[in-house]
PDB file of C-alpha atoms in Angstrom:
ATOM      1  CA  MET A   1     -38.682 -22.031   9.081  1.00 50.00           C
ATOM      2  CA  GLN A   2     -38.282 -25.840   9.367  1.00 79.00           C
ATOM      3  CA  ILE A   3     -42.082 -26.272   9.338  1.00 86.00           C
ATOM      4  CA  LYS A   4     -42.260 -24.169   6.178  1.00 87.00           C
ATOM      5  CA  TYR A   5     -39.782 -26.491   4.459  1.00 88.00           C
ATOM      6  CA  TRP A   6     -41.787 -29.570   5.436  1.00 88.00           C
ATOM      7  CA  PHE A   7     -44.921 -27.996   3.945  1.00 87.00           C
ATOM      8  CA  LEU A   8     -43.089 -27.169   0.729  1.00 88.00           C
ATOM      9  CA  LEU A   9     -41.670 -30.691   0.596  1.00 90.00           C
ATOM     10  CA  SER A  10     -45.170 -32.146   0.940  1.00 90.00           C
ATOM     11  CA  ARG A  11     -46.541 -30.186  -2.047  1.00 90.00           C
ATOM     12  CA  LEU A  12     -49.978 -30.181  -0.455  1.00 91.00           C
ATOM     13  CA  PRO A  13     -51.856 -28.467  -3.338  1.00 90.00           C
ATOM     14  CA  PHE A  14     -51.197 -31.533  -5.502  1.00 92.00           C
ATOM     15  CA  LEU A  15     -53.244 -33.676  -3.097  1.00 95.00           C
ATOM     16  CA  SER A  16     -56.285 -32.242  -4.879  1.00 96.00           C
ATOM     17  CA  VAL A  17     -55.609 -34.590  -7.805  1.00 96.00           C
ATOM     18  CA  MET A  18     -56.475 -37.485  -5.473  1.00 97.00           C
ATOM     19  CA  ILE A  19     -58.992 -35.758  -3.188  1.00 98.00           C
ATOM     20  CA  LEU A  20     -61.544 -34.814  -5.863  1.00 98.00           C
ATOM     21  CA  PRO A  21     -61.846 -38.339  -7.361  1.00 98.00           C
ATOM     22  CA  TYR A  22     -62.139 -39.757  -3.839  1.00 98.00           C
ATOM     23  CA  ILE A  23     -64.976 -37.335  -3.041  1.00 97.00           C
ATOM     24  CA  LEU A  24     -66.596 -38.190  -6.367  1.00 97.00           C
ATOM     25  CA  GLY A  25     -66.532 -41.908  -5.580  1.00 97.00           C
ATOM     26  CA  ALA A  26     -68.041 -41.396  -2.140  1.00 97.00           C
ATOM     27  CA  LEU A  27     -70.836 -39.217  -3.541  1.00 96.00           C
ATOM     28  CA  LEU A  28     -71.501 -41.717  -6.311  1.00 96.00           C
ATOM     29  CA  ALA A  29     -71.962 -44.474  -3.713  1.00 95.00           C
ATOM     30  CA  GLY A  30     -74.607 -42.379  -1.932  1.00 89.00           C
ATOM     31  CA  TYR A  31     -76.334 -41.122  -5.090  1.00 82.00           C
ATOM     32  CA  PRO A  32     -79.162 -40.101  -5.322  1.00 76.00           C
ATOM     33  CA  GLU A  33     -80.003 -40.049  -1.603  1.00 72.00           C
ATOM     34  CA  GLY A  34     -76.813 -38.178  -0.706  1.00 71.00           C
ATOM     35  CA  ARG A  35     -76.061 -40.372   2.302  1.00 83.00           C
ATOM     36  CA  LEU A  36     -72.485 -40.403   3.515  1.00 92.00           C
ATOM     37  CA  ASN A  37     -70.787 -42.213   6.383  1.00 95.00           C
ATOM     38  CA  TRP A  38     -68.732 -39.254   7.540  1.00 96.00           C
ATOM     39  CA  PRO A  39     -66.293 -41.046   9.893  1.00 97.00           C
ATOM     40  CA  VAL A  40     -65.472 -43.563   7.174  1.00 98.00           C
ATOM     41  CA  PHE A  41     -65.229 -40.787   4.569  1.00 97.00           C
ATOM     42  CA  LEU A  42     -62.811 -38.678   6.631  1.00 98.00           C
ATOM     43  CA  ILE A  43     -60.624 -41.559   7.829  1.00 98.00           C
ATOM     44  CA  GLY A  44     -60.416 -42.924   4.290  1.00 98.00           C
ATOM     45  CA  LEU A  45     -59.533 -39.516   2.894  1.00 98.00           C
ATOM     46  CA  PHE A  46     -56.792 -39.058   5.485  1.00 98.00           C
ATOM     47  CA  ALA A  47     -55.382 -42.521   4.770  1.00 98.00           C
ATOM     48  CA  CYS A  48     -55.335 -41.843   1.016  1.00 97.00           C
ATOM     49  CA  SER A  49     -53.598 -38.526   1.656  1.00 97.00           C
ATOM     50  CA  MET A  50     -50.889 -40.295   3.660  1.00 97.00           C
ATOM     51  CA  VAL A  51     -50.247 -42.676   0.768  1.00 97.00           C
ATOM     52  CA  GLN A  52     -49.956 -39.815  -1.705  1.00 96.00           C
ATOM     53  CA  LEU A  53     -47.602 -37.946   0.609  1.00 96.00           C
ATOM     54  CA  ALA A  54     -45.418 -41.063   0.679  1.00 95.00           C
ATOM     55  CA  ALA A  55     -45.258 -40.835  -3.125  1.00 94.00           C
ATOM     56  CA  HIS A  56     -44.259 -37.167  -2.913  1.00 94.00           C
ATOM     57  CA  TYR A  57     -41.535 -37.856  -0.360  1.00 94.00           C
ATOM     58  CA  SER A  58     -40.243 -40.907  -2.229  1.00 94.00           C
ATOM     59  CA  GLY A  59     -39.959 -38.861  -5.410  1.00 91.00           C
ATOM     60  CA  GLU A  60     -37.995 -36.174  -3.586  1.00 92.00           C
ATOM     61  CA  VAL A  61     -35.486 -38.756  -2.311  1.00 93.00           C
ATOM     62  CA  TYR A  62     -35.063 -40.995  -5.333  1.00 91.00           C
ATOM     63  CA  ASP A  63     -35.339 -38.340  -8.070  1.00 87.00           C
ATOM     64  CA  LEU A  64     -32.693 -36.197  -6.399  1.00 86.00           C
ATOM     65  CA  ALA A  65     -30.106 -36.536  -9.182  1.00 84.00           C
ATOM     66  CA  GLU A  66     -32.376 -35.251 -11.947  1.00 81.00           C
ATOM     67  CA  ASP A  67     -33.893 -32.598  -9.675  1.00 81.00           C
ATOM     68  CA  ARG A  68     -30.390 -31.193  -9.114  1.00 81.00           C
ATOM     69  CA  LEU A  69     -29.856 -30.984 -12.868  1.00 81.00           C
ATOM     70  CA  SER A  70     -33.331 -29.684 -13.636  1.00 75.00           C
ATOM     71  CA  VAL A  71     -32.887 -26.452 -11.691  1.00 70.00           C
ATOM     72  CA  ASN A  72     -30.146 -25.368 -14.135  1.00 69.00           C
ATOM     73  CA  LEU A  73     -31.859 -26.594 -17.299  1.00 69.00           C
ATOM     74  CA  GLU A  74     -35.555 -26.203 -18.134  1.00 64.00           C
ATOM     75  CA  LYS A  75     -37.208 -26.438 -14.720  1.00 62.00           C
ATOM     76  CA  ASN A  76     -40.499 -24.621 -14.139  1.00 64.00           C
ATOM     77  CA  PHE A  77     -42.952 -24.438 -11.235  1.00 66.00           C
ATOM     78  CA  PHE A  78     -44.449 -27.825 -12.116  1.00 67.00           C
ATOM     79  CA  SER A  79     -41.238 -29.819 -12.459  1.00 68.00           C
ATOM     80  CA  GLY A  80     -38.048 -30.668 -10.618  1.00 67.00           C
ATOM     81  CA  GLY A  81     -39.696 -31.440  -7.283  1.00 73.00           C
ATOM     82  CA  SER A  82     -39.803 -29.026  -4.376  1.00 80.00           C
ATOM     83  CA  GLN A  83     -35.993 -28.478  -4.429  1.00 84.00           C
ATOM     84  CA  ILE A  84     -35.963 -28.787  -0.620  1.00 88.00           C
ATOM     85  CA  LEU A  85     -33.537 -31.725  -0.697  1.00 88.00           C
ATOM     86  CA  VAL A  86     -31.567 -30.192  -3.558  1.00 85.00           C
ATOM     87  CA  LYS A  87     -30.893 -27.133  -1.382  1.00 86.00           C
ATOM     88  CA  ASN A  88     -30.173 -29.423   1.602  1.00 85.00           C
ATOM     89  CA  LEU A  89     -32.833 -27.686   3.690  1.00 88.00           C
ATOM     90  CA  ILE A  90     -33.942 -31.096   4.988  1.00 90.00           C
ATOM     91  CA  GLY A  91     -31.814 -34.240   5.009  1.00 89.00           C
ATOM     92  CA  SER A  92     -32.760 -37.304   2.944  1.00 92.00           C
ATOM     93  CA  LYS A  93     -32.571 -39.585   5.994  1.00 93.00           C
ATOM     94  CA  HIS A  94     -35.303 -37.565   7.723  1.00 93.00           C
ATOM     95  CA  VAL A  95     -37.532 -37.803   4.649  1.00 94.00           C
ATOM     96  CA  LYS A  96     -37.020 -41.575   4.445  1.00 95.00           C
ATOM     97  CA  ARG A  97     -38.173 -41.898   8.051  1.00 95.00           C
ATOM     98  CA  LEU A  98     -41.219 -39.793   7.262  1.00 95.00           C
ATOM     99  CA  ILE A  99     -42.095 -42.077   4.346  1.00 96.00           C
ATOM    100  CA  TRP A 100     -42.278 -45.046   6.701  1.00 96.00           C
ATOM    101  CA  ALA A 101     -44.234 -43.012   9.266  1.00 97.00           C
ATOM    102  CA  VAL A 102     -46.979 -41.926   6.858  1.00 97.00           C
ATOM    103  CA  LEU A 103     -47.225 -45.401   5.334  1.00 97.00           C
ATOM    104  CA  LEU A 104     -47.536 -46.980   8.790  1.00 97.00           C
ATOM    105  CA  LEU A 105     -50.280 -44.508   9.647  1.00 98.00           C
ATOM    106  CA  ALA A 106     -52.073 -45.332   6.399  1.00 98.00           C
ATOM    107  CA  VAL A 107     -51.956 -49.065   7.192  1.00 97.00           C
ATOM    108  CA  ILE A 108     -53.283 -48.500  10.727  1.00 98.00           C
ATOM    109  CA  LEU A 109     -56.161 -46.437   9.355  1.00 98.00           C
ATOM    110  CA  GLY A 110     -56.864 -49.140   6.782  1.00 98.00           C
ATOM    111  CA  VAL A 111     -57.079 -51.777   9.524  1.00 98.00           C
ATOM    112  CA  ILE A 112     -59.477 -49.557  11.477  1.00 98.00           C
ATOM    113  CA  LEU A 113     -61.678 -49.094   8.411  1.00 98.00           C
ATOM    114  CA  GLN A 114     -61.814 -52.796   7.571  1.00 98.00           C
ATOM    115  CA  CYS A 115     -61.961 -54.317  11.059  1.00 97.00           C
ATOM    116  CA  TYR A 116     -63.867 -51.703  13.063  1.00 97.00           C
ATOM    117  CA  PHE A 117     -66.051 -49.956  10.491  1.00 97.00           C
ATOM    118  CA  LYS A 118     -66.531 -53.151   8.428  1.00 97.00           C
ATOM    119  CA  THR A 119     -66.015 -51.370   5.120  1.00 97.00           C
ATOM    120  CA  GLY A 120     -65.439 -54.606   3.197  1.00 96.00           C
ATOM    121  CA  ARG A 121     -62.836 -57.291   2.649  1.00 96.00           C
ATOM    122  CA  TRP A 122     -61.093 -55.395  -0.168  1.00 98.00           C
ATOM    123  CA  THR A 123     -60.347 -52.305   1.936  1.00 98.00           C
ATOM    124  CA  LEU A 124     -56.781 -53.236   2.878  1.00 97.00           C
ATOM    125  CA  SER A 125     -56.080 -54.607  -0.608  1.00 97.00           C
ATOM    126  CA  LEU A 126     -57.020 -51.257  -2.132  1.00 98.00           C
ATOM    127  CA  GLY A 127     -54.751 -49.486   0.322  1.00 97.00           C
ATOM    128  CA  ILE A 128     -51.832 -51.848  -0.226  1.00 97.00           C
ATOM    129  CA  SER A 129     -52.077 -51.426  -4.001  1.00 97.00           C
ATOM    130  CA  GLY A 130     -51.860 -47.671  -3.494  1.00 97.00           C
ATOM    131  CA  ILE A 131     -48.867 -48.053  -1.182  1.00 97.00           C
ATOM    132  CA  VAL A 132     -47.016 -50.206  -3.722  1.00 96.00           C
ATOM    133  CA  CYS A 133     -47.680 -47.609  -6.433  1.00 95.00           C
ATOM    134  CA  ALA A 134     -46.607 -44.732  -4.197  1.00 93.00           C
ATOM    135  CA  TYR A 135     -43.487 -46.291  -2.704  1.00 93.00           C
ATOM    136  CA  PHE A 136     -42.027 -47.876  -5.826  1.00 93.00           C
ATOM    137  CA  TYR A 137     -43.001 -45.260  -8.421  1.00 93.00           C
ATOM    138  CA  SER A 138     -39.603 -43.584  -7.932  1.00 91.00           C
ATOM    139  CA  LYS A 139     -37.762 -46.057  -5.685  1.00 91.00           C
ATOM    140  CA  PRO A 140     -35.534 -48.840  -7.059  1.00 89.00           C
ATOM    141  CA  PRO A 141     -35.627 -51.660  -7.836  1.00 90.00           C
ATOM    142  CA  LEU A 142     -39.042 -51.291  -9.485  1.00 89.00           C
ATOM    143  CA  ARG A 143     -38.805 -47.528 -10.186  1.00 91.00           C
ATOM    144  CA  TRP A 144     -41.673 -47.514 -12.671  1.00 90.00           C
ATOM    145  CA  VAL A 145     -40.979 -43.876 -13.533  1.00 90.00           C
ATOM    146  CA  SER A 146     -37.870 -45.017 -15.449  1.00 89.00           C
ATOM    147  CA  ARG A 147     -39.457 -47.988 -17.206  1.00 87.00           C
ATOM    148  CA  GLY A 148     -41.976 -46.234 -19.447  1.00 84.00           C
ATOM    149  CA  THR A 149     -44.776 -47.750 -17.371  1.00 88.00           C
ATOM    150  CA  GLY A 150     -44.923 -45.119 -14.636  1.00 92.00           C
ATOM    151  CA  GLU A 151     -47.657 -43.244 -16.480  1.00 94.00           C
ATOM    152  CA  LEU A 152     -49.875 -46.345 -16.367  1.00 95.00           C
ATOM    153  CA  VAL A 153     -49.225 -46.646 -12.638  1.00 96.00           C
ATOM    154  CA  ILE A 154     -50.268 -43.001 -12.251  1.00 96.00           C
ATOM    155  CA  ALA A 155     -53.419 -43.616 -14.316  1.00 97.00           C
ATOM    156  CA  TYR A 156     -54.406 -46.345 -11.868  1.00 97.00           C
ATOM    157  CA  ALA A 157     -53.267 -44.585  -8.687  1.00 96.00           C
ATOM    158  CA  PHE A 158     -54.904 -41.218  -9.465  1.00 96.00           C
ATOM    159  CA  GLY A 159     -57.718 -42.379 -11.731  1.00 96.00           C
ATOM    160  CA  TRP A 160     -59.354 -45.684 -10.889  1.00 98.00           C
ATOM    161  CA  LEU A 161     -58.050 -46.151  -7.348  1.00 98.00           C
ATOM    162  CA  PRO A 162     -59.166 -43.015  -5.442  1.00 98.00           C
ATOM    163  CA  LEU A 163     -62.599 -42.895  -7.075  1.00 98.00           C
ATOM    164  CA  ASN A 164     -63.345 -46.555  -6.501  1.00 98.00           C
ATOM    165  CA  THR A 165     -61.842 -46.479  -3.014  1.00 98.00           C
ATOM    166  CA  GLY A 166     -64.190 -43.633  -2.096  1.00 97.00           C
ATOM    167  CA  PHE A 167     -67.071 -45.644  -3.561  1.00 97.00           C
ATOM    168  CA  TYR A 168     -66.096 -48.948  -1.939  1.00 97.00           C
ATOM    169  CA  LEU A 169     -65.590 -47.562   1.565  1.00 97.00           C
ATOM    170  CA  GLN A 170     -69.148 -46.232   1.511  1.00 96.00           C
ATOM    171  CA  SER A 171     -70.841 -49.209  -0.137  1.00 95.00           C
ATOM    172  CA  ALA A 172     -68.586 -52.281   0.426  1.00 95.00           C
ATOM    173  CA  HIS A 173     -68.902 -53.180  -3.258  1.00 95.00           C
ATOM    174  CA  PHE A 174     -67.705 -52.048  -6.677  1.00 96.00           C
ATOM    175  CA  ASP A 175     -69.811 -50.751  -9.542  1.00 95.00           C
ATOM    176  CA  ILE A 176     -69.019 -50.597 -13.262  1.00 97.00           C
ATOM    177  CA  LEU A 177     -70.099 -46.957 -13.433  1.00 97.00           C
ATOM    178  CA  GLY A 178     -67.300 -45.998 -11.042  1.00 96.00           C
ATOM    179  CA  SER A 179     -64.751 -47.607 -13.348  1.00 97.00           C
ATOM    180  CA  LEU A 180     -66.242 -45.880 -16.404  1.00 98.00           C
ATOM    181  CA  ILE A 181     -66.151 -42.470 -14.733  1.00 98.00           C
ATOM    182  CA  SER A 182     -62.550 -43.053 -13.669  1.00 98.00           C
ATOM    183  CA  LEU A 183     -61.395 -43.504 -17.282  1.00 98.00           C
ATOM    184  CA  PRO A 184     -61.478 -39.831 -18.380  1.00 98.00           C
ATOM    185  CA  ILE A 185     -59.882 -38.861 -15.062  1.00 98.00           C
ATOM    186  CA  ALA A 186     -57.128 -41.436 -15.616  1.00 98.00           C
ATOM    187  CA  CYS A 187     -56.466 -40.225 -19.168  1.00 98.00           C
ATOM    188  CA  SER A 188     -56.273 -36.604 -18.061  1.00 98.00           C
ATOM    189  CA  VAL A 189     -53.896 -37.421 -15.215  1.00 97.00           C
ATOM    190  CA  VAL A 190     -51.586 -39.223 -17.647  1.00 97.00           C
ATOM    191  CA  ASN A 191     -51.539 -36.041 -19.737  1.00 98.00           C
ATOM    192  CA  MET A 192     -50.743 -34.104 -16.573  1.00 96.00           C
ATOM    193  CA  ILE A 193     -47.703 -36.310 -15.928  1.00 95.00           C
ATOM    194  CA  LEU A 194     -46.721 -36.320 -19.605  1.00 96.00           C
ATOM    195  CA  ILE A 195     -46.687 -32.527 -19.941  1.00 96.00           C
ATOM    196  CA  ASN A 196     -44.697 -32.174 -16.703  1.00 92.00           C
ATOM    197  CA  GLU A 197     -42.044 -34.432 -18.222  1.00 93.00           C
ATOM    198  CA  TYR A 198     -41.297 -31.800 -20.889  1.00 94.00           C
ATOM    199  CA  PRO A 199     -39.450 -29.303 -18.649  1.00 90.00           C
ATOM    200  CA  ASP A 200     -37.645 -32.232 -16.981  1.00 88.00           C
ATOM    201  CA  TYR A 201     -36.639 -33.716 -20.349  1.00 91.00           C
ATOM    202  CA  PRO A 202     -32.993 -32.512 -20.444  1.00 89.00           C
ATOM    203  CA  ALA A 203     -32.313 -33.575 -16.846  1.00 87.00           C
ATOM    204  CA  ASP A 204     -34.081 -36.920 -17.271  1.00 88.00           C
ATOM    205  CA  LYS A 205     -32.082 -37.589 -20.433  1.00 89.00           C
ATOM    206  CA  LEU A 206     -28.780 -36.978 -18.658  1.00 89.00           C
ATOM    207  CA  VAL A 207     -29.583 -39.450 -15.852  1.00 87.00           C
ATOM    208  CA  LEU A 208     -31.279 -41.957 -18.201  1.00 86.00           C
ATOM    209  CA  LYS A 209     -34.651 -41.644 -16.505  1.00 88.00           C
ATOM    210  CA  LEU A 210     -36.446 -43.481 -19.294  1.00 89.00           C
ATOM    211  CA  ASN A 211     -39.983 -42.252 -18.766  1.00 93.00           C
ATOM    212  CA  LEU A 212     -42.583 -42.320 -21.528  1.00 94.00           C
ATOM    213  CA  LEU A 213     -41.629 -38.948 -22.998  1.00 95.00           C
ATOM    214  CA  LEU A 214     -37.945 -39.828 -23.179  1.00 94.00           C
ATOM    215  CA  ARG A 215     -38.847 -43.025 -25.015  1.00 95.00           C
ATOM    216  CA  LEU A 216     -41.244 -41.312 -27.436  1.00 96.00           C
ATOM    217  CA  GLY A 217     -39.537 -37.969 -27.990  1.00 96.00           C
ATOM    218  CA  LYS A 218     -41.219 -34.588 -27.710  1.00 96.00           C
ATOM    219  CA  GLU A 219     -43.043 -34.594 -31.062  1.00 97.00           C
ATOM    220  CA  ARG A 220     -44.632 -38.022 -30.615  1.00 97.00           C
ATOM    221  CA  GLY A 221     -45.304 -37.117 -26.986  1.00 97.00           C
ATOM    222  CA  ALA A 222     -47.331 -34.148 -28.233  1.00 98.00           C
ATOM    223  CA  MET A 223     -49.348 -36.440 -30.504  1.00 98.00           C
ATOM    224  CA  LEU A 224     -49.976 -38.808 -27.595  1.00 98.00           C
ATOM    225  CA  TYR A 225     -51.179 -35.848 -25.524  1.00 98.00           C
ATOM    226  CA  ALA A 226     -53.682 -34.964 -28.262  1.00 98.00           C
ATOM    227  CA  TRP A 227     -54.920 -38.539 -28.590  1.00 98.00           C
ATOM    228  CA  LEU A 228     -55.393 -38.794 -24.837  1.00 98.00           C
ATOM    229  CA  VAL A 229     -57.567 -35.672 -25.005  1.00 98.00           C
ATOM    230  CA  VAL A 230     -59.741 -37.462 -27.575  1.00 98.00           C
ATOM    231  CA  VAL A 231     -59.924 -40.620 -25.459  1.00 98.00           C
ATOM    232  CA  THR A 232     -60.784 -38.495 -22.419  1.00 98.00           C
ATOM    233  CA  LEU A 233     -63.805 -36.881 -24.062  1.00 97.00           C
ATOM    234  CA  VAL A 234     -64.986 -40.173 -25.589  1.00 97.00           C
ATOM    235  CA  THR A 235     -64.821 -42.032 -22.264  1.00 98.00           C
ATOM    236  CA  PHE A 236     -66.525 -39.128 -20.476  1.00 98.00           C
ATOM    237  CA  PHE A 237     -69.508 -39.315 -22.823  1.00 97.00           C
ATOM    238  CA  VAL A 238     -69.586 -43.118 -22.514  1.00 97.00           C
ATOM    239  CA  ALA A 239     -69.922 -42.602 -18.757  1.00 98.00           C
ATOM    240  CA  LEU A 240     -72.797 -40.175 -19.418  1.00 97.00           C
ATOM    241  CA  VAL A 241     -74.576 -42.764 -21.547  1.00 96.00           C
ATOM    242  CA  LYS A 242     -74.062 -45.453 -18.890  1.00 96.00           C
ATOM    243  CA  GLY A 243     -75.459 -43.501 -15.945  1.00 95.00           C
ATOM    244  CA  LEU A 244     -73.416 -40.436 -15.032  1.00 96.00           C
ATOM    245  CA  PRO A 245     -76.027 -37.688 -14.491  1.00 95.00           C
ATOM    246  CA  LEU A 246     -76.444 -35.470 -17.561  1.00 95.00           C
ATOM    247  CA  PRO A 247     -75.745 -32.174 -15.726  1.00 96.00           C
ATOM    248  CA  ALA A 248     -72.162 -33.409 -15.434  1.00 97.00           C
ATOM    249  CA  GLY A 249     -71.892 -33.060 -19.208  1.00 96.00           C
ATOM    250  CA  LEU A 250     -72.869 -29.398 -19.037  1.00 97.00           C
ATOM    251  CA  PHE A 251     -70.293 -28.704 -16.361  1.00 98.00           C
ATOM    252  CA  TYR A 252     -67.714 -30.557 -18.461  1.00 98.00           C
ATOM    253  CA  LEU A 253     -68.173 -28.448 -21.611  1.00 97.00           C
ATOM    254  CA  PRO A 254     -65.744 -25.628 -20.644  1.00 97.00           C
ATOM    255  CA  TRP A 255     -63.090 -28.213 -19.773  1.00 97.00           C
ATOM    256  CA  LEU A 256     -63.739 -30.025 -23.044  1.00 97.00           C
ATOM    257  CA  ILE A 257     -63.142 -26.809 -24.979  1.00 98.00           C
ATOM    258  CA  LEU A 258     -60.007 -26.060 -22.959  1.00 98.00           C
ATOM    259  CA  SER A 259     -58.605 -29.562 -23.438  1.00 98.00           C
ATOM    260  CA  LEU A 260     -59.149 -29.388 -27.224  1.00 98.00           C
ATOM    261  CA  TYR A 261     -57.349 -26.047 -27.256  1.00 98.00           C
ATOM    262  CA  LEU A 262     -54.438 -27.573 -25.326  1.00 98.00           C
ATOM    263  CA  ALA A 263     -54.312 -30.521 -27.738  1.00 98.00           C
ATOM    264  CA  TYR A 264     -54.039 -28.044 -30.625  1.00 98.00           C
ATOM    265  CA  GLN A 265     -51.290 -26.160 -28.792  1.00 98.00           C
ATOM    266  CA  MET A 266     -49.299 -29.333 -28.294  1.00 98.00           C
ATOM    267  CA  VAL A 267     -49.655 -30.577 -31.874  1.00 98.00           C
ATOM    268  CA  SER A 268     -48.668 -27.131 -33.194  1.00 97.00           C
ATOM    269  CA  GLY A 269     -45.482 -27.218 -31.103  1.00 97.00           C
ATOM    270  CA  ALA A 270     -46.326 -24.548 -28.532  1.00 97.00           C
ATOM    271  CA  TYR A 271     -44.440 -26.605 -25.920  1.00 95.00           C
ATOM    272  CA  ARG A 272     -41.172 -25.404 -27.463  1.00 95.00           C
ATOM    273  CA  ASN A 273     -41.702 -21.996 -25.885  1.00 95.00           C
ATOM    274  CA  ARG A 274     -40.945 -22.116 -22.139  1.00 90.00           C
ATOM    275  CA  GLN A 275     -43.662 -19.612 -21.193  1.00 92.00           C
ATOM    276  CA  ASN A 276     -46.248 -21.473 -23.256  1.00 95.00           C
ATOM    277  CA  LEU A 277     -45.163 -24.738 -21.658  1.00 95.00           C
ATOM    278  CA  VAL A 278     -45.743 -23.353 -18.150  1.00 93.00           C
ATOM    279  CA  LYS A 279     -49.281 -22.334 -19.181  1.00 95.00           C
ATOM    280  CA  ILE A 280     -49.987 -25.737 -20.721  1.00 97.00           C
ATOM    281  CA  CYS A 281     -48.727 -27.487 -17.564  1.00 95.00           C
ATOM    282  CA  ALA A 282     -50.998 -25.377 -15.362  1.00 95.00           C
ATOM    283  CA  LEU A 283     -54.055 -25.707 -17.608  1.00 97.00           C
ATOM    284  CA  THR A 284     -53.605 -29.481 -17.939  1.00 97.00           C
ATOM    285  CA  ILE A 285     -53.825 -29.795 -14.162  1.00 96.00           C
ATOM    286  CA  LEU A 286     -56.965 -27.642 -14.202  1.00 97.00           C
ATOM    287  CA  VAL A 287     -58.532 -29.894 -16.842  1.00 98.00           C
ATOM    288  CA  ASN A 288     -57.912 -32.950 -14.671  1.00 98.00           C
ATOM    289  CA  LEU A 289     -59.454 -31.266 -11.629  1.00 98.00           C
ATOM    290  CA  GLY A 290     -62.264 -29.872 -13.770  1.00 98.00           C
ATOM    291  CA  ILE A 291     -63.330 -33.326 -14.949  1.00 98.00           C
ATOM    292  CA  SER A 292     -63.688 -34.590 -11.377  1.00 98.00           C
ATOM    293  CA  LEU A 293     -65.416 -31.395 -10.302  1.00 98.00           C
ATOM    294  CA  SER A 294     -67.838 -31.604 -13.241  1.00 98.00           C
ATOM    295  CA  CYS A 295     -68.901 -35.084 -12.151  1.00 97.00           C
ATOM    296  CA  ILE A 296     -69.243 -33.999  -8.516  1.00 97.00           C
ATOM    297  CA  LEU A 297     -71.434 -31.048  -9.466  1.00 97.00           C
ATOM    298  CA  GLY A 298     -73.427 -33.263 -11.814  1.00 96.00           C
ATOM    299  CA  LEU A 299     -74.247 -35.609  -8.927  1.00 95.00           C
ATOM    300  CA  ILE A 300     -75.134 -32.739  -6.580  1.00 93.00           C
ATOM    301  CA  PHE A 301     -77.382 -30.884  -9.023  1.00 92.00           C
ATOM    302  CA  SER A 302     -79.242 -33.999 -10.199  1.00 87.00           C
ATOM    303  CA  ARG A 303     -80.560 -35.016  -6.777  1.00 76.00           C
TER     304      ARG A 303
END
């Protein structure tokens, strides 16, 4: 049973939010030939996964107060953490040790990539920036999640960073197209975080976790969600104009329609109904994954 609790604590399905942009960046670096340095790809993916797991574990430890409150307030499947520490199924001290273990492993893998595989001088810098985002997103003294800037950190850490890391490890350089493609992914991941702050709102308010939604309020948060949908679709089509293969646009159309529907739901106040909110949370995650997947399929089908 202990292994089961560690898996639940890790929230492995949420790694997909990082994995798909990373794959997209690697494929973009090899486009249109489709060449991929598989050892570098796999080691880089594993290192990125370790950094994201550190973020998961750090959140479980340092968001414990609000997670305890959330379970008795408006918690749903997408909020309140895994509840493993809340139920005392694993001790916080063990999780803190695991944070250091996965971060150390990530650093070792980064050194191997830069020094052995010669992936470029910015390899370790990319990794360190991810570690800083992951470790201090929830942890004091920085604790960006309580400063109203955590959403921007997430936009970087799950938008620009994984895509351009995947690209850089394969090519040893950056390209403007990678940054353009990362913009709609970054906007959609901010909406993913924003909507997940709704069920946590009462608990966050009690512990003064001053995230963006608590600062804006639910109604203005809904308007921000809608505007981010607009920015997402605009930046996606800018990426198409600047070089993203056109088939990606076709694959994106269903997600565009879904995201516009979700924007309407938010503006019309559907988030006030708990069942509707669960659906919006789930579909917002799907939109984020769908954008990355659309780009991946666009690259594959345009070779």
